[in-house]
Amino acid sequence: MPGRRRHPRGPRAALTAAACAALLLGPPPTAQAADDRPGPRPVAGDVTGAVTGDIEVHDPSAIRLEDGTYVVYSTHNGIEARTSTDGVHWKRAGSAFRSQPAWWRAYSAESDPWAPEVLHRGGTYWLYYAVSSFGSNHSAIGLATSPTGLPGTWEDRGVVFSSTTTDDYNAIDPGVVEGGGRLWMSFGSHWTGIRMVELDRRTGTVKPGAPVHHLATRPDAPYAVEAPSLVKRGAYYYLFVSYDRCCAGTDSTYNIRVGRATSPTGPYTDRDGTPMTEGGGELLLASQGRYVGPGGQSVLRDRGGRAGRDVLVHHYYDAEDGGVPKLALRALRWDDAGWPAVGR
């Protein structure tokens, strides 16, 4: 159904608001059986080790704070937060917001925010997030800032961008990237796919009169592409997206795709040169054994961890635990042609 997911609450529900988690390390994604792959291997002091503790999340976004603490923010409950000192053991740490901004009610009857994007720039932490309701593109992306990035310290700055039922896009799932002295925000779910607008570098809000660029879509209804996340590496911008069906437990068919471009506004193409506006997208990660429907991804650029790795952060549905959505952190490696793959 176009518009986005709704996750019933409950600690062990298949679509729980925030989900259990485990860290996956292994070779590039294939359909091979789980017992053919090496299992998780803890690595002390690095986020690419097996995770433990209170690790139920959905639509995760992770950051390493200046004091070395790792934080994962996720969908629901005022943007849920979990922290870790080593990237291995996680504990629940409240929510980003201490109270609900009044404007949330205009877009969500439950005042329930989704799909955060957390980043650090200019000495300030920035948190973008979506407020909407299932199946609707009457949606908005909000912004909050914090001096520390810790839960409970965020000050809401209001609506950054919104969409209405007359628009052919959906203003949810923000993903922000900086490059060439400019700041850009991707967004979108179903409808006509992934879009982008330019942000003001000083305020983090949309530039007045900024055009809406088109980055990716699928050729057939319901145009199931969402959750854009952008990374600049070398000469390229990389667009990570989730294809197909989210939020259906073990019936989920989510998979993660990627394309790249030399400009933040595209055109993004896969390895074969197929434009992502025509359904292209290099497969990065699909269901593997118990790990069903990976998606809702972001990329942690962990420059403080061992060797300064890039880490793919996403959720999946655990087929051996009733379809509970769980967190995964996978090291990203880059091949000689500059394409990402998951593994060590």
Short mmCIF file of N, CA and C in Angstrom, two decimals, residues 216-289:
data_model
loop_
_atom_site.label_atom_id
_atom_site.label_comp_id
_atom_site.label_asym_id
_atom_site.label_seq_id
_atom_site.Cartn_x
_atom_site.Cartn_y
_atom_site.Cartn_z
N ALA A 216 14.53 8.59 -8.44
CA ALA A 216 14.30 7.16 -8.66
C ALA A 216 12.82 6.84 -8.59
N THR A 217 12.40 5.83 -9.38
CA THR A 217 11.05 5.32 -9.29
C THR A 217 11.04 3.90 -9.85
N ARG A 218 9.91 3.24 -9.75
CA ARG A 218 9.69 1.91 -10.32
C ARG A 218 8.74 2.05 -11.50
N PRO A 219 8.80 1.15 -12.47
CA PRO A 219 7.97 1.30 -13.67
C PRO A 219 6.50 0.97 -13.46
N ASP A 220 6.15 0.23 -12.41
CA ASP A 220 4.77 -0.22 -12.24
C ASP A 220 4.26 0.12 -10.85
N ALA A 221 2.93 0.35 -10.75
CA ALA A 221 2.29 0.59 -9.46
C ALA A 221 2.51 -0.62 -8.56
N PRO A 222 2.72 -0.44 -7.26
CA PRO A 222 2.62 0.81 -6.50
C PRO A 222 3.93 1.60 -6.41
N TYR A 223 4.84 1.42 -7.37
CA TYR A 223 6.09 2.19 -7.41
C TYR A 223 6.85 2.06 -6.09
N ALA A 224 7.09 0.80 -5.71
CA ALA A 224 7.57 0.48 -4.36
C ALA A 224 9.07 0.73 -4.22
N VAL A 225 9.41 1.98 -3.98
CA VAL A 225 10.78 2.38 -3.66
C VAL A 225 10.68 3.47 -2.60
N GLU A 226 11.52 3.36 -1.56
CA GLU A 226 11.47 4.33 -0.46
C GLU A 226 12.78 4.32 0.32
N ALA A 227 12.76 5.06 1.44
CA ALA A 227 13.89 5.08 2.38
C ALA A 227 15.22 5.47 1.75
N PRO A 228 15.29 6.59 1.02
CA PRO A 228 16.57 6.97 0.42
C PRO A 228 17.61 7.37 1.46
N SER A 229 18.85 6.99 1.19
CA SER A 229 19.99 7.40 2.00
C SER A 229 21.13 7.71 1.05
N LEU A 230 21.79 8.83 1.27
CA LEU A 230 22.82 9.30 0.34
C LEU A 230 24.18 9.37 1.00
N VAL A 231 25.20 8.99 0.24
CA VAL A 231 26.58 9.05 0.69
C VAL A 231 27.43 9.62 -0.44
N LYS A 232 28.34 10.53 -0.11
CA LYS A 232 29.30 10.99 -1.10
C LYS A 232 30.63 10.30 -0.83
N ARG A 233 31.17 9.67 -1.88
CA ARG A 233 32.46 9.00 -1.76
C ARG A 233 33.24 9.22 -3.05
N GLY A 234 34.38 9.87 -2.94
CA GLY A 234 35.16 10.18 -4.12
C GLY A 234 34.38 11.09 -5.05
N ALA A 235 34.34 10.73 -6.32
CA ALA A 235 33.66 11.55 -7.32
C ALA A 235 32.17 11.29 -7.39
N TYR A 236 31.66 10.33 -6.61
CA TYR A 236 30.28 9.89 -6.77
C TYR A 236 29.42 10.15 -5.55
N TYR A 237 28.13 10.35 -5.82
CA TYR A 237 27.08 10.30 -4.83
C TYR A 237 26.38 8.96 -4.99
N TYR A 238 26.18 8.27 -3.87
CA TYR A 238 25.55 6.94 -3.88
C TYR A 238 24.17 7.05 -3.24
N LEU A 239 23.17 6.55 -3.95
CA LEU A 239 21.79 6.56 -3.48
C LEU A 239 21.38 5.14 -3.10
N PHE A 240 21.19 4.90 -1.80
CA PHE A 240 20.71 3.62 -1.29
C PHE A 240 19.21 3.72 -1.08
N VAL A 241 18.45 2.74 -1.56
CA VAL A 241 17.00 2.74 -1.42
C VAL A 241 16.51 1.35 -1.04
N SER A 242 15.26 1.30 -0.56
CA SER A 242 14.60 0.03 -0.26
C SER A 242 13.52 -0.22 -1.31
N TYR A 243 13.56 -1.40 -1.90
CA TYR A 243 12.56 -1.81 -2.89
C TYR A 243 11.55 -2.77 -2.25
N ASP A 244 10.35 -2.79 -2.83
CA ASP A 244 9.32 -3.78 -2.56
C ASP A 244 8.63 -3.58 -1.21
N ARG A 245 8.18 -4.66 -0.56
CA ARG A 245 7.22 -4.58 0.54
C ARG A 245 7.89 -4.59 1.90
N CYS A 246 7.59 -3.55 2.67
CA CYS A 246 8.06 -3.45 4.05
C CYS A 246 6.98 -3.88 5.03
N CYS A 247 7.40 -4.13 6.25
CA CYS A 247 6.53 -4.09 7.42
C CYS A 247 5.46 -5.17 7.42
N ALA A 248 5.77 -6.34 6.88
CA ALA A 248 4.84 -7.46 6.86
C ALA A 248 5.45 -8.69 7.50
N GLY A 249 6.33 -8.49 8.46
CA GLY A 249 6.97 -9.62 9.13
C GLY A 249 7.70 -10.50 8.13
N THR A 250 7.50 -11.80 8.24
CA THR A 250 8.20 -12.73 7.35
C THR A 250 7.66 -12.72 5.93
N ASP A 251 6.55 -12.00 5.70
CA ASP A 251 6.05 -11.81 4.33
C ASP A 251 6.69 -10.60 3.65
N SER A 252 7.54 -9.89 4.36
CA SER A 252 8.19 -8.71 3.78
C SER A 252 9.13 -9.14 2.66
N THR A 253 9.17 -8.32 1.61
CA THR A 253 10.06 -8.59 0.47
C THR A 253 11.06 -7.45 0.26
N TYR A 254 11.19 -6.60 1.23
CA TYR A 254 12.16 -5.51 1.17
C TYR A 254 13.53 -6.02 0.71
N ASN A 255 14.23 -5.20 -0.09
CA ASN A 255 15.62 -5.44 -0.43
C ASN A 255 16.28 -4.10 -0.70
N ILE A 256 17.59 -4.04 -0.52
CA ILE A 256 18.32 -2.78 -0.62
C ILE A 256 19.04 -2.69 -1.95
N ARG A 257 18.83 -1.57 -2.63
CA ARG A 257 19.46 -1.31 -3.93
C ARG A 257 20.30 -0.04 -3.84
N VAL A 258 21.19 0.13 -4.82
CA VAL A 258 22.03 1.31 -4.84
C VAL A 258 22.32 1.72 -6.27
N GLY A 259 22.42 3.02 -6.48
CA GLY A 259 22.88 3.59 -7.74
C GLY A 259 23.81 4.75 -7.43
N ARG A 260 24.46 5.27 -8.44
CA ARG A 260 25.38 6.37 -8.19
C ARG A 260 25.32 7.39 -9.32
N ALA A 261 25.79 8.61 -8.99
CA ALA A 261 25.79 9.72 -9.95
C ALA A 261 26.93 10.65 -9.60
N THR A 262 27.33 11.47 -10.53
CA THR A 262 28.38 12.45 -10.28
C THR A 262 27.82 13.77 -9.78
N SER A 263 26.48 13.87 -9.75
CA SER A 263 25.80 15.06 -9.22
C SER A 263 24.77 14.60 -8.20
N PRO A 264 24.56 15.36 -7.12
CA PRO A 264 23.57 14.93 -6.13
C PRO A 264 22.17 14.80 -6.71
N THR A 265 21.86 15.56 -7.75
CA THR A 265 20.53 15.51 -8.34
C THR A 265 20.40 14.46 -9.44
N GLY A 266 21.46 13.67 -9.66
CA GLY A 266 21.41 12.60 -10.64
C GLY A 266 21.92 13.04 -12.01
N PRO A 267 21.72 12.14 -13.00
CA PRO A 267 20.97 10.89 -12.96
C PRO A 267 21.73 9.77 -12.26
N TYR A 268 21.02 9.00 -11.43
CA TYR A 268 21.58 7.84 -10.75
C TYR A 268 21.36 6.60 -11.60
N THR A 269 22.41 5.81 -11.76
CA THR A 269 22.33 4.59 -12.55
C THR A 269 22.95 3.43 -11.77
N ASP A 270 22.59 2.21 -12.17
CA ASP A 270 23.22 1.05 -11.57
C ASP A 270 24.47 0.67 -12.35
N ARG A 271 25.08 -0.44 -12.00
CA ARG A 271 26.33 -0.86 -12.62
C ARG A 271 26.18 -1.06 -14.13
N ASP A 272 24.98 -1.47 -14.56
CA ASP A 272 24.72 -1.69 -15.98
C ASP A 272 24.33 -0.43 -16.72
N GLY A 273 24.22 0.68 -16.00
CA GLY A 273 23.87 1.94 -16.63
C GLY A 273 22.39 2.21 -16.71
N THR A 274 21.56 1.36 -16.10
CA THR A 274 20.12 1.59 -16.12
C THR A 274 19.76 2.71 -15.14
N PRO A 275 19.06 3.75 -15.61
CA PRO A 275 18.70 4.85 -14.71
C PRO A 275 17.76 4.38 -13.60
N MET A 276 17.93 4.93 -12.41
CA MET A 276 17.03 4.59 -11.32
C MET A 276 15.65 5.22 -11.51
N THR A 277 15.52 6.18 -12.39
CA THR A 277 14.20 6.71 -12.74
C THR A 277 13.46 5.76 -13.68
N GLU A 278 14.14 4.71 -14.12
CA GLU A 278 13.50 3.70 -14.98
C GLU A 278 13.53 2.32 -14.31
N GLY A 279 13.63 2.32 -12.97
CA GLY A 279 13.59 1.06 -12.24
C GLY A 279 14.93 0.43 -12.00
N GLY A 280 16.03 1.08 -12.40
CA GLY A 280 17.36 0.54 -12.16
C GLY A 280 17.72 0.57 -10.69
N GLY A 281 18.77 -0.16 -10.35
CA GLY A 281 19.24 -0.21 -8.97
C GLY A 281 20.03 -1.48 -8.74
N GLU A 282 21.29 -1.35 -8.38
CA GLU A 282 22.17 -2.50 -8.14
C GLU A 282 21.76 -3.17 -6.83
N LEU A 283 21.50 -4.48 -6.86
CA LEU A 283 21.11 -5.19 -5.65
C LEU A 283 22.28 -5.25 -4.68
N LEU A 284 22.08 -4.74 -3.48
CA LEU A 284 23.10 -4.76 -2.44
C LEU A 284 22.82 -5.84 -1.40
N LEU A 285 21.56 -5.99 -1.01
CA LEU A 285 21.23 -6.93 0.05
C LEU A 285 19.78 -7.37 -0.08
N ALA A 286 19.56 -8.70 -0.05
CA ALA A 286 18.22 -9.28 -0.10
C ALA A 286 18.07 -10.26 1.05
N SER A 287 16.90 -10.88 1.15
CA SER A 287 16.64 -11.84 2.21
C SER A 287 17.65 -12.98 2.15
N GLN A 288 18.11 -13.40 3.34
CA GLN A 288 19.06 -14.49 3.48
C GLN A 288 18.65 -15.34 4.67
N GLY A 289 18.13 -16.54 4.43
CA GLY A 289 17.77 -17.41 5.53
C GLY A 289 16.80 -16.76 6.48
#
